[in-house]
Amino acid sequence: MHKNKLPTIKEIAKKLNISTSTVSRALHDHKSIGAVTTMRVHQAAKELGYEVNKSALFFKQQKTYTIGVIIPNLAEPFFSSALCGVEDFAEPFNYTVIIGQSLDTLDREKRILENMKDHRVDGILVSLSKDTNTYDHFESLKKYNIPVVFFDRVPDKKDIHFVAGNLHSGMLQAITKLVNMGHKKIGLINGPAKLAATLQRLELYLKCLRSNDLEVNYDLIVSTTLSKTDNVTAMQKLMALEQPPTAVIVFNDYVLLDCIATVKAANLVVNKDISFISFANLPIWEYMDTMPLGSIEQFAYQQASKATEFLFQLIEGGNQPQPAEVKFLQCIIDSEMVSYS
Amino acid sequence: MHKNKLPTIKEIAKKLNISTSTVSRALHDHKSIGAVTTMRVHQAAKELGYEVNKSALFFKQQKTYTIGVIIPNLAEPFFSSALCGVEDFAEPFNYTVIIGQSLDTLDREKRILENMKDHRVDGILVSLSKDTNTYDHFESLKKYNIPVVFFDRVPDKKDIHFVAGNLHSGMLQAITKLVNMGHKKIGLINGPAKLAATLQRLELYLKCLRSNDLEVNYDLIVSTTLSKTDNVTAMQKLMALEQPPTAVIVFNDYVLLDCIATVKAANLVVNKDISFISFANLPIWEYMDTMPLGSIEQFAYQQASKATEFLFQLIEGGNQPQPAEVKFLQCIIDSEMVSYS
DNA sequence: GCAATTTGAGCAAACGTTTGCGTAAGCAAC
DNA sequence: GTTGCTTACGCAAACGTTTGCTCAAATTGC
């Protein structure tokens, strides 16, 4: 086998004895090329098995038709679901998606960002790592005209584009449900303080308790770094209270899994001695013996899809002369509590 | 803000009053450039915030430093774990990984392949969709000199590069364990016939029964298309036997989840009335009340990592004059049964 | 039958980088 | 002072495609 060079536009031109520009235009069905020529070009292209060299295109157009997605961990259903949202939105536009997993470390997040930057992606979607407490690395992208849209785990800043979940709706449904079931001591196992989600959950928890005319007992509020041992410790702390909660709102389903195990280890019965509501709505509950009363669904797919839509707006907008000051694209997506009863 | 053009090698050249070729070489620390010039170039590059335009490079070098990975579904831990294997291997080589989810349909698999093809990826890793029964679309890649390495779900052909799991070791450990526990009626819930894995499991099941001097009862062998309802039906079929099995080898953990639910629904007790061993070793069991005796781990990460190694060999080898006939790179990775007792 | 317009197509530049080849300057050996 | 070698750098082509400009031929309008 000889060296297997792919056919180019030049070969077609040579074969038909016309110029490359004519071929190029014919392939795009440009009106200034005659019908006969256009047909012959298409014919020849087919025969030769011609396919446009995208590398050349990307180079020429200074555009890669590629967007980067940085997420903590693909293994988490929330993020793999989000990724589907991105891909489904990007596909019809013929954009390619490249992915980086920060594995919840700032260091990797930065490295991935650098890599995407010099791959000249057209835009980036980010869900922050747990470690991320500084946003300089994103700032630097502005110099390169690479738009960034955050989703789900967004920075605590105002001058950014983002799509985030609104937990209020779901949280209110959850606590109201618990109250209606007769629960009065409702605990909260919260996440690490540096996550915006943590503060948000706390505020909403307090707010929704008040909405239900329940008074707040700060002993019922504990937190975890999300590590397994810490999850267990948090749950044990609640159970050790003189007046332990009869229901607990838990940071997410993973923490909850540990909580359930902890409760069982203490020979207590979930949904009887203690009930749970969590955030995430993982598919696993379907298969579990013991499931929480409900989970607060945050619509990963929709969030990511919307974030991608924003990103595309920004990418397109980048070409046009921008309005004096850019409006920041921001969107909040309401959560919903789903019951497993 | 003016039009934010990224600095190029030309700007550096102009600024220093030298030629672009000198700049290019200096940036690569080429020995033919003087130490002083090299330093000044690096200095200027830093000042201007220069970064090489990879689009231009990819184009020039006719190489994208990108590999494509086609897998059925990222949401499956097996594949997200595999993906990590790919990325970890590819990262040090500065390759970018792009992913396509076939969602177990041949149609999407083909579309993704087409897309990757005209993105001019340097190579492709594939784990087949369940639907895939024809391999022409992969054949066509040969014309484009794009090497393909299959892993895990590999075509039933000999003239391919692949990495596959060897279930024999794990299966033998599993059946031997069951036999040692006193089980004599060991069933098999197998997958769809078109998957190579299915035939393999059957053969090994038979072989390992014989190794343990058990005689085969074909009533104990059923199969499922892997749909939830079918999984349940398969399990029910086994339970309805006059002489139902006391232990069952199950195609994978997902099927097993349904089986366990089915057993419970029939008011039987898992691990007492009926025991299970499955394939996959999902992290979920850790959190479940009811877990199988064990799972047969197939080392997704290692398989994918090895497959990537193969792919890189092929990519590199493509440049060198190839030996008369290419040897096919093939590797089998032994499975292991992990006990949850 | 001549000017004006339309149609169909080619020329050449441009995108940013690498690299083979050429060459001038400096130096050593004879 | 010629030759030969090294060091340090520049020239220009090449990668495949698109696109603004140019231009000849064909068609139209009068």
XYZ file of C-alpha atoms (C1' of nucleotides) in Angstrom:
742
model
C 0.000 0.000 0.000
C 1.269 3.358 -0.990
C 1.206 6.328 1.268
C -2.434 6.843 1.905
C -2.869 10.537 1.364
C -6.388 11.754 1.714
C -7.815 13.455 -1.336
C -7.884 17.225 -1.188
C -9.706 19.901 -2.997
C -6.710 20.220 -5.276
C -7.038 16.699 -6.613
C -10.603 17.373 -7.571
C -9.533 20.569 -9.268
C -6.802 18.828 -11.193
C -9.027 15.975 -12.225
C -11.643 18.350 -13.581
C -9.165 20.892 -14.880
C -10.685 23.719 -12.938
C -9.427 25.860 -10.099
C -9.575 25.035 -6.429
C -11.703 28.049 -5.725
C -14.324 26.788 -8.098
C -14.237 23.411 -6.425
C -14.544 24.955 -3.001
C -17.503 27.043 -4.037
C -19.133 24.197 -5.887
C -18.889 22.017 -2.813
C -20.768 24.672 -0.909
C -23.290 25.040 -3.694
C -22.334 28.613 -4.143
C -24.664 30.364 -6.548
C -21.908 31.801 -8.667
C -20.948 28.388 -9.969
C -22.835 26.832 -12.844
C -25.093 23.900 -12.260
C -23.092 21.608 -14.515
C -19.778 22.359 -12.871
C -21.291 22.021 -9.439
C -22.610 18.617 -10.322
C -19.359 17.425 -11.795
C -17.515 18.556 -8.682
C -19.853 16.746 -6.371
C -19.549 13.692 -8.531
C -15.768 13.787 -8.531
C -15.688 14.426 -4.796
C -17.746 11.340 -4.235
C -15.596 9.218 -6.493
C -12.411 10.291 -4.810
C -13.910 9.931 -1.368
C -13.153 13.500 -0.603
C -13.831 14.891 2.836
C -13.044 18.368 3.946
C -9.979 18.634 6.109
C -11.298 20.148 9.266
C -7.885 20.880 10.633
C -7.340 23.183 7.709
C -10.739 24.720 8.212
C -10.279 25.290 11.892
C -6.994 26.908 11.179
C -8.294 29.083 8.416
C -11.367 30.196 10.278
C -9.626 30.673 13.562
C -12.360 28.656 15.107
C -12.369 25.083 16.270
C -16.055 24.348 16.620
C -15.104 22.738 19.858
C -16.284 23.507 23.339
C -14.672 22.334 26.530
C -16.514 21.027 29.541
C -14.830 20.938 32.912
C -16.587 18.937 35.544
C -15.483 17.396 38.790
C -16.188 13.791 37.995
C -17.811 11.981 35.139
C -18.626 9.021 37.301
C -21.240 11.053 39.106
C -24.614 10.602 37.486
C -25.338 14.282 37.922
C -22.434 15.212 35.719
C -22.718 12.471 33.165
C -26.307 13.494 32.800
C -25.221 17.103 32.478
C -22.762 16.090 29.824
C -25.574 14.574 27.813
C -27.311 17.897 28.033
C -24.282 19.581 26.587
C -23.766 17.069 23.827
C -27.365 16.956 22.774
C -27.402 20.699 22.487
C -24.068 20.968 20.727
C -24.534 18.156 18.256
C -26.967 19.822 15.878
C -24.535 22.712 15.617
C -21.772 20.322 14.679
C -19.681 21.263 17.638
C -17.365 18.795 19.254
C -17.223 18.510 22.998
C -14.062 17.827 24.890
C -14.172 16.943 28.537
C -11.905 17.379 31.490
C -12.391 15.956 34.928
C -11.031 18.141 37.682
C -11.498 15.318 40.164
C -12.402 18.070 42.575
C -8.943 19.549 42.736
C -8.095 23.100 41.853
C -4.801 22.018 40.432
C -6.283 19.728 37.836
C -8.956 22.274 37.060
C -6.266 24.779 36.183
C -4.305 22.308 34.104
C -7.362 21.306 32.139
C -8.209 24.937 31.590
C -4.725 25.661 30.278
C -4.969 22.733 27.972
C -8.319 23.774 26.618
C -7.086 27.292 26.242
C -4.248 26.394 24.001
C -6.441 24.031 22.124
C -8.302 27.180 21.219
C -11.699 25.900 22.158
C -14.478 28.291 21.248
C -15.931 28.297 24.708
C -15.906 26.552 28.047
C -18.506 25.218 30.422
C -17.467 24.750 34.011
C -18.808 23.200 37.117
C -16.314 24.087 39.803
C -14.219 21.643 41.742
C -14.760 21.481 45.460
C -11.297 22.880 45.940
C -11.796 25.954 43.839
C -11.631 29.068 45.949
C -9.992 31.400 43.482
C -11.145 32.346 40.039
C -8.124 33.987 38.491
C -7.619 31.150 36.063
C -10.998 31.896 34.560
C -10.333 35.603 34.420
C -7.369 35.024 32.178
C -9.621 33.518 29.539
C -11.118 36.912 28.856
C -7.866 37.980 27.276
C -8.234 35.152 24.827
C -11.840 35.904 24.069
C -12.958 32.504 25.260
C -16.364 32.772 26.879
C -17.077 30.779 30.008
C -20.411 29.711 31.378
C -20.639 28.130 34.790
C -23.286 25.693 35.793
C -24.420 23.998 38.969
C -21.309 24.688 41.005
C -20.859 28.341 40.233
C -18.498 30.943 41.698
C -19.865 33.316 44.252
C -19.580 36.315 41.967
C -21.952 38.504 40.080
C -20.019 39.328 36.929
C -20.246 35.925 35.330
C -22.465 33.929 33.058
C -24.064 31.012 34.811
C -26.896 28.573 35.156
C -27.602 27.380 38.639
C -30.225 25.389 40.375
C -32.680 27.016 42.687
C -33.194 24.792 45.627
C -35.888 26.849 47.227
C -38.784 25.228 45.484
C -37.581 21.722 46.228
C -36.553 22.510 49.759
C -39.895 24.050 50.524
C -41.719 21.044 49.138
C -39.506 18.783 51.217
C -39.860 20.526 54.535
C -43.533 21.113 54.044
C -43.979 17.449 53.371
C -42.086 16.522 56.520
C -44.077 18.966 58.591
C -47.300 17.623 57.194
C -46.173 14.181 58.226
C -45.841 15.462 61.735
C -42.085 15.986 61.972
C -41.022 18.798 64.258
C -37.316 18.150 64.702
C -35.869 18.387 61.237
C -32.094 18.250 61.000
C -29.691 19.328 58.313
C -26.493 17.639 57.270
C -24.779 20.246 55.208
C -21.674 20.269 52.987
C -18.352 22.073 53.215
C -18.624 25.786 53.916
C -16.683 26.850 50.864
C -19.258 25.550 48.465
C -21.858 28.118 47.607
C -24.355 25.280 47.679
C -23.743 24.849 51.364
C -24.634 28.373 52.364
C -27.602 28.238 50.080
C -28.908 25.036 51.609
C -28.542 26.474 55.080
C -30.377 29.659 54.241
C -33.165 27.809 52.538
C -33.423 25.308 55.336
C -33.864 28.150 57.802
C -36.231 29.996 55.542
C -38.395 26.987 54.866
C -38.548 26.053 58.512
C -39.828 29.526 59.218
C -42.280 29.272 56.359
C -43.673 26.293 58.210
C -43.646 28.062 61.567
C -41.017 25.764 62.988
C -38.366 27.159 65.243
C -34.728 26.566 64.484
C -32.575 24.388 66.683
C -28.942 24.871 65.755
C -27.956 21.577 67.341
C -29.780 19.946 64.471
C -27.429 21.474 61.943
C -24.178 19.660 61.256
C -21.841 19.536 58.320
C -19.503 17.211 56.526
C -16.578 17.540 54.172
C -18.331 14.908 52.057
C -15.782 12.240 52.942
C -17.260 8.959 53.991
C -15.950 9.071 57.526
C -17.106 12.618 57.911
C -20.550 11.722 56.670
C -20.791 9.005 59.260
C -19.535 11.309 61.988
C -22.110 13.925 61.096
C -24.925 11.435 61.275
C -23.667 10.043 64.546
C -23.528 13.522 65.980
C -27.199 13.991 65.212
C -28.176 10.623 66.592
C -26.267 11.319 69.779
C -28.336 14.380 70.575
C -30.634 14.265 73.562
C -33.372 15.270 71.207
C -32.315 13.721 67.922
C -34.101 14.777 64.767
C -36.883 12.592 63.396
C -36.144 13.773 59.896
C -33.012 15.030 58.223
C -32.329 17.003 55.091
C -29.080 15.674 53.683
C -26.592 17.489 51.452
C -26.762 14.910 48.694
C -27.522 11.290 47.930
C -23.974 10.131 48.495
C -23.894 11.534 51.972
C -27.282 10.020 52.518
C -26.066 6.570 51.594
C -23.573 6.821 54.424
C -26.190 8.202 56.750
C -28.486 5.298 56.071
C -25.705 2.861 56.738
C -24.941 4.676 59.975
C -28.538 4.583 61.092
C -28.747 0.896 60.383
C -25.532 0.221 62.191
C -27.143 1.809 65.232
C -30.058 -0.569 64.872
C -32.471 2.166 64.060
C -34.985 1.974 61.269
C -34.967 4.412 58.393
C -38.344 6.018 57.654
C -39.529 5.069 61.128
C -37.016 6.281 63.679
C -35.626 8.736 61.251
C -36.598 9.914 57.794
C -34.504 11.477 55.082
C -34.766 13.779 52.173
C -31.769 14.437 50.043
C -30.576 16.248 46.962
C -29.774 14.562 43.696
C -32.284 11.962 42.727
C -29.810 9.290 41.781
C -31.081 6.280 39.878
C -29.813 4.007 42.603
C -32.754 4.377 44.940
C -34.856 2.406 42.589
C -32.884 -0.639 43.529
C -32.387 -0.006 47.223
C -34.235 -1.646 50.086
C -34.052 1.517 52.031
C -34.823 4.721 50.307
C -35.396 8.231 51.507
C -38.817 9.816 51.505
C -37.747 11.807 48.525
C -34.965 13.527 46.725
C -34.678 17.027 45.395
C -34.076 16.856 41.694
C -31.877 19.578 40.269
C -32.204 18.799 36.593
C -28.608 18.391 35.578
C -29.516 17.811 31.977
C -31.566 20.968 31.748
C -29.001 23.079 33.556
C -26.227 21.933 31.278
C -28.374 22.324 28.232
C -29.251 25.884 29.158
C -25.629 26.658 29.964
C -24.656 25.416 26.528
C -27.289 27.600 24.979
C -25.771 30.577 26.779
C -22.332 29.612 25.642
C -23.436 29.475 22.048
C -24.975 32.911 22.365
C -21.669 34.211 23.644
C -19.683 32.470 20.950
C -21.890 33.885 18.239
C -22.058 37.273 19.888
C -18.299 37.422 19.970
C -18.276 38.027 16.249
C -20.703 40.881 16.267
C -19.824 44.267 17.646
C -20.841 43.989 21.224
C -23.257 46.291 22.954
C -21.460 48.817 25.137
C -21.448 46.627 28.196
C -22.140 42.928 27.986
C -25.123 41.731 29.866
C -24.354 38.678 31.930
C -26.357 35.659 31.010
C -27.763 34.136 34.125
C -30.447 31.601 34.738
C -31.910 29.834 37.690
C -33.596 26.495 37.290
C -36.164 25.470 39.851
C -35.691 22.214 41.664
C -38.439 19.794 42.492
C -38.845 17.220 45.159
C -39.650 13.767 43.897
C -41.214 11.318 46.333
C -40.283 7.689 46.487
C -43.243 6.644 48.577
C -11.447 46.892 23.718
C -9.955 46.430 20.306
C -10.090 43.221 18.436
C -8.274 40.835 20.661
C -5.957 39.089 18.279
C -3.728 36.554 19.878
C -0.024 37.166 19.475
C 1.659 35.036 16.846
C 5.153 34.061 16.096
C 5.260 36.908 13.619
C 4.749 39.537 16.248
C 7.663 38.195 18.186
C 9.758 38.214 15.044
C 8.819 41.771 14.252
C 9.435 42.966 17.753
C 12.891 41.447 17.787
C 13.647 42.160 14.161
C 14.412 38.589 13.357
C 12.741 36.022 11.151
C 9.877 33.796 12.107
C 11.910 30.711 11.494
C 14.413 31.842 14.065
C 11.628 32.493 16.524
C 10.107 29.110 15.889
C 13.397 27.356 16.385
C 14.274 29.408 19.419
C 10.978 28.521 21.032
C 11.876 24.886 20.580
C 15.365 25.469 21.896
C 16.814 24.328 18.657
C 20.572 24.055 18.920
C 21.232 26.037 15.789
C 20.026 29.228 17.435
C 22.368 31.212 19.632
C 21.846 31.300 23.356
C 21.264 35.044 23.422
C 18.662 35.028 20.691
C 16.927 32.077 22.235
C 16.698 33.887 25.527
C 15.409 37.071 23.977
C 12.752 35.145 22.104
C 11.568 33.378 25.187
C 11.518 36.669 26.985
C 9.498 38.372 24.282
C 7.123 35.436 24.033
C 6.425 35.705 27.717
C 5.877 39.439 27.540
C 3.447 39.143 24.672
C 1.700 36.215 26.258
C 2.382 34.119 23.225
C 0.989 30.646 22.962
C 1.383 28.377 20.024
C -1.696 28.127 17.839
C -2.472 24.471 17.915
C -4.956 24.713 15.102
C -2.134 25.845 12.869
C 0.065 23.074 14.171
C -2.499 20.374 13.713
C -3.035 21.560 10.222
C 0.613 21.786 9.366
C 1.515 18.457 10.873
C -1.511 16.667 9.543
C -2.015 15.336 13.006
C -4.480 16.391 15.645
C -3.047 14.824 18.762
C -6.570 13.790 19.475
C -7.985 10.342 19.992
C -11.617 9.430 19.927
C -13.301 7.107 22.370
C -16.612 5.534 21.500
C -18.423 3.882 24.332
C -21.996 2.879 24.875
C -22.721 5.005 27.884
C -20.690 7.234 30.095
C -23.117 6.871 32.938
C -22.003 3.305 33.435
C -19.241 3.127 36.003
C -17.440 0.561 33.912
C -17.059 2.995 31.081
C -16.415 6.114 33.056
C -13.727 4.180 34.799
C -12.412 3.034 31.444
C -12.388 6.594 30.273
C -10.153 7.528 33.171
C -7.802 4.819 32.021
C -7.672 6.381 28.599
C -7.203 9.911 29.830
C -4.563 9.054 32.349
C -2.599 7.283 29.680
C -3.068 9.937 27.049
C -2.432 12.970 29.194
C 1.338 12.667 29.546
C 1.548 12.456 25.764
C -0.442 15.656 25.473
C -3.204 14.028 23.563
C -6.731 15.245 23.826
C -9.557 12.782 24.202
C -12.928 13.248 22.617
C -15.805 11.054 23.577
C -18.884 9.758 21.894
C -21.681 7.823 23.488
C -23.310 5.344 21.179
C -26.095 4.827 23.694
C -25.986 1.238 22.529
C -27.295 1.951 19.076
C -25.496 1.116 15.887
C -26.812 4.219 14.249
C -25.260 6.588 16.744
C -22.072 4.564 16.730
C -21.780 5.122 13.005
C -22.563 8.808 13.252
C -19.984 9.327 15.962
C -17.454 7.438 13.925
C -18.121 9.600 10.882
C -17.751 12.678 12.975
C -14.484 11.541 14.470
C -13.260 10.550 11.060
C -13.697 13.929 9.552
C -12.294 15.502 12.646
C -9.164 13.646 11.640
C -8.548 12.048 15.009
C -5.280 10.182 15.172
C -6.883 7.025 16.424
C -10.031 5.577 17.903
C -10.877 3.375 20.838
C -14.153 1.521 20.703
C -16.298 -0.513 22.961
C -19.120 -1.745 20.785
C -22.740 -0.869 21.202
C -25.109 -3.701 21.941
C -26.690 -3.177 18.549
C -23.532 -3.522 16.565
C -23.623 -6.596 14.377
C -21.722 -5.288 11.397
C -18.253 -3.842 11.284
C -18.060 -2.206 7.894
C -17.980 1.243 9.379
C -14.747 0.385 11.118
C -13.277 -1.157 8.023
C -13.615 2.117 6.181
C -11.265 3.756 8.653
C -8.378 1.785 7.241
C -8.569 3.840 4.095
C -8.001 6.904 6.182
C -5.152 5.406 8.107
C -6.935 5.815 11.394
C -6.077 2.932 13.692
C -8.782 1.407 15.851
C -8.406 -0.550 19.018
C -11.384 -2.271 20.555
C -11.757 -2.941 24.217
C -14.141 -4.854 26.425
C -16.928 -5.252 23.901
C -14.931 -6.382 20.932
C -16.025 -7.708 17.534
C -15.934 -11.415 16.978
C -13.115 -11.199 14.477
C -9.490 -12.094 14.450
C -7.973 -9.378 12.293
C -8.342 -6.557 14.755
C -6.485 -4.928 17.557
C -8.179 -5.375 20.886
C -8.003 -5.663 24.623
C -10.574 -7.870 26.216
C -11.263 -9.268 29.594
C -10.738 -12.917 30.286
C -13.548 -14.085 32.417
C -12.218 -17.573 32.940
C -10.202 -16.795 36.023
C -13.035 -14.961 37.713
C -15.666 -17.428 36.639
C -13.654 -20.331 37.961
C -13.135 -18.607 41.272
C -16.851 -17.896 41.447
C -18.143 -21.356 40.656
C -15.533 -23.023 42.800
C -16.587 -20.828 45.680
C -20.225 -21.727 45.189
C -19.425 -25.414 44.982
C -17.349 -25.217 48.108
C -20.332 -23.646 49.833
C -22.362 -26.688 48.878
C -24.280 -25.384 45.888
C -25.100 -28.006 43.276
C -27.705 -26.252 41.168
C -25.962 -23.214 39.779
C -27.893 -21.196 37.219
C -26.804 -18.713 34.590
C -28.606 -15.600 33.485
C -26.851 -14.671 30.311
C -26.980 -11.663 27.980
C -28.060 -11.217 24.391
C -26.646 -13.776 21.995
C -25.066 -11.248 19.690
C -22.624 -10.052 22.284
C -19.407 -11.980 22.254
C -19.463 -11.716 26.004
C -22.561 -13.858 26.092
C -21.086 -16.794 24.275
C -17.975 -16.473 26.334
C -19.859 -16.516 29.605
C -21.772 -19.581 28.523
C -18.686 -21.477 27.498
C -16.882 -20.606 30.668
C -19.877 -21.444 32.790
C -19.991 -24.893 31.239
C -16.276 -25.322 31.457
C -16.068 -24.271 35.090
C -18.975 -26.508 36.066
C -17.103 -29.411 34.549
C -13.922 -28.364 36.285
C -15.898 -28.777 39.464
C -17.397 -32.097 38.406
C -20.892 -30.697 38.269
C -23.209 -31.823 35.548
C -24.930 -29.271 33.371
C -28.661 -28.701 33.540
C -29.737 -26.593 30.591
C -32.933 -25.549 32.308
C -30.753 -23.495 34.575
C -29.517 -21.376 31.721
C -31.666 -18.438 30.667
C -30.930 -15.188 28.932
C -32.044 -11.584 28.826
C -31.826 -8.710 26.396
C -30.671 -6.648 29.372
C -33.911 -4.692 29.525
C -35.412 -4.411 32.941
C -38.524 -6.395 32.157
C -36.500 -9.060 30.469
C -34.207 -9.316 33.449
C -37.169 -9.883 35.706
C -38.649 -12.449 33.333
C -35.395 -14.370 33.239
C -35.188 -14.508 36.992
C -38.798 -15.543 37.302
C -38.216 -18.313 34.821
C -35.483 -19.708 37.016
C -37.523 -19.419 40.184
C -40.439 -21.182 38.523
C -38.413 -24.304 37.870
C -39.302 -27.451 39.724
C -35.742 -27.576 40.825
C -34.742 -23.924 40.979
C -31.085 -23.041 41.306
C -29.687 -22.202 44.720
C -27.085 -19.974 43.168
C -27.010 -17.960 39.963
C -24.267 -16.419 37.907
C -25.655 -13.212 36.473
C -24.585 -11.411 33.322
C -23.815 -8.166 35.086
C -24.584 -6.095 38.159
C -27.451 -4.236 36.529
C -29.228 -7.411 35.667
C -28.512 -8.601 39.150
C -30.178 -5.570 40.686
C -33.360 -6.570 38.926
C -32.914 -10.176 39.918
C -32.578 -9.252 43.548
C -35.716 -7.158 43.355
C -37.513 -10.084 41.725
C -36.395 -12.504 44.393
C -37.536 -10.184 47.127
C -40.844 -9.626 45.423
C -41.338 -13.378 45.605
C -40.671 -13.262 49.332
C -37.485 -15.211 49.035
C -34.264 -14.273 50.757
C -31.140 -13.471 48.876
C -28.049 -15.333 50.062
C -30.266 -17.884 51.775
C -32.809 -19.196 49.311
C -30.702 -18.076 46.441
C -27.218 -16.668 46.082
C -25.721 -14.560 43.348
C -22.457 -13.794 41.747
C -22.277 -11.214 39.027
C -19.932 -9.383 36.708
C -18.905 -5.791 37.133
C -18.083 -4.909 40.677
C -20.026 -1.691 40.800
C -19.420 0.618 43.725
C -23.092 0.450 44.626
C -22.940 -2.801 46.547
C -21.096 -1.078 49.278
C -24.272 0.754 50.119
C -26.800 -1.974 49.554
C -28.572 -4.019 52.145
C -28.561 -6.977 49.899
C -25.422 -7.764 48.048
C -24.285 -10.721 46.041
C -21.695 -13.129 47.336
C -19.245 -11.535 45.010
C -18.686 -9.865 41.717
C -16.269 -10.593 38.955
C -14.104 -7.558 38.415
C -13.036 -6.936 34.862
C -10.675 -4.040 35.389
C -12.117 -1.443 33.106
C -9.398 1.027 33.899
C -6.637 -1.407 33.066
C -8.305 -2.625 29.900
C -8.775 0.882 28.622
C -5.303 1.877 29.627
C -3.811 -1.055 27.768
C -5.986 -0.370 24.746
C -4.721 3.189 24.705
C -1.170 1.934 24.871
C -1.880 -0.213 21.827
C -3.433 2.696 20.027
C -0.387 4.828 20.622
C 1.832 2.090 19.288
C -0.249 2.033 16.146
C -0.265 5.781 15.805
C 3.478 5.968 16.161
C 4.004 2.933 13.982
C 1.997 4.561 11.244
C 4.857 6.923 10.544
C 7.506 4.311 10.248
C 7.694 1.955 7.323
C 5.626 -0.949 8.468
C 6.821 -4.504 8.632
C 5.520 -6.569 5.733
C 2.330 -7.572 7.480
C 1.107 -5.833 10.574
C 0.833 -7.932 13.651
C -2.433 -7.463 15.435
C -2.124 -6.146 18.910
C -4.225 -8.226 21.198
C -4.357 -8.587 24.933
C -6.423 -10.463 27.415
C -6.767 -9.201 30.935
C -7.614 -11.687 33.642
C -10.657 -11.073 35.745
C -10.885 -11.669 39.447
C -13.741 -12.439 41.724
C -14.067 -10.114 44.660
C -16.065 -11.325 47.632
C -18.375 -9.101 49.566
C -18.739 -11.444 52.500
C -24.920 46.261 -33.501
C -23.166 48.346 -29.413
C -23.297 49.156 -24.446
C -24.725 47.253 -20.131
C -25.483 43.578 -17.263
C -25.210 38.912 -15.723
C -22.994 34.495 -15.361
C -19.212 31.438 -14.486
C -14.856 30.858 -13.139
C -9.808 31.837 -12.016
C -5.915 34.332 -9.356
C -3.783 35.012 -5.365
C -3.628 36.098 -0.641
C -4.341 34.710 3.860
C -4.519 31.839 8.255
C 0.398 30.354 11.801
C 3.811 27.263 11.942
C 7.685 24.278 10.676
C 11.714 23.018 8.085
C 14.988 22.096 4.130
C 18.151 24.679 2.125
C 21.109 28.514 1.533
C 24.500 31.677 3.169
C 27.228 35.136 5.642
C 30.429 35.704 9.310
C 33.895 33.975 12.175
C 37.620 31.064 12.944
C 41.226 27.497 12.418
C 44.396 24.917 9.631
C 47.383 24.722 5.865
C 45.194 33.850 1.255
C 42.717 29.962 0.044
C 40.146 26.138 1.842
C 37.167 23.973 5.098
C 34.376 23.907 9.022
C 31.171 25.724 12.427
C 27.790 28.859 14.186
C 23.709 31.575 13.610
C 20.285 32.971 11.139
C 17.042 34.103 6.967
C 14.234 32.721 2.760
C 10.535 30.584 1.076
C 7.654 26.720 0.484
C 4.233 23.901 2.255
C -0.048 22.190 4.720
C -5.886 22.718 2.646
C -9.272 25.826 2.465
C -11.894 30.101 1.772
C -12.871 34.500 -0.348
C -12.331 39.283 -2.301
C -11.214 40.734 -6.462
C -10.723 40.400 -11.402
C -12.117 39.167 -15.852
C -13.803 36.869 -20.044
C -17.784 35.239 -22.171
C -22.546 35.106 -22.667
C -26.745 37.341 -22.461
C -29.763 41.101 -22.398
C -31.656 45.748 -23.543
C -31.978 49.270 -26.582
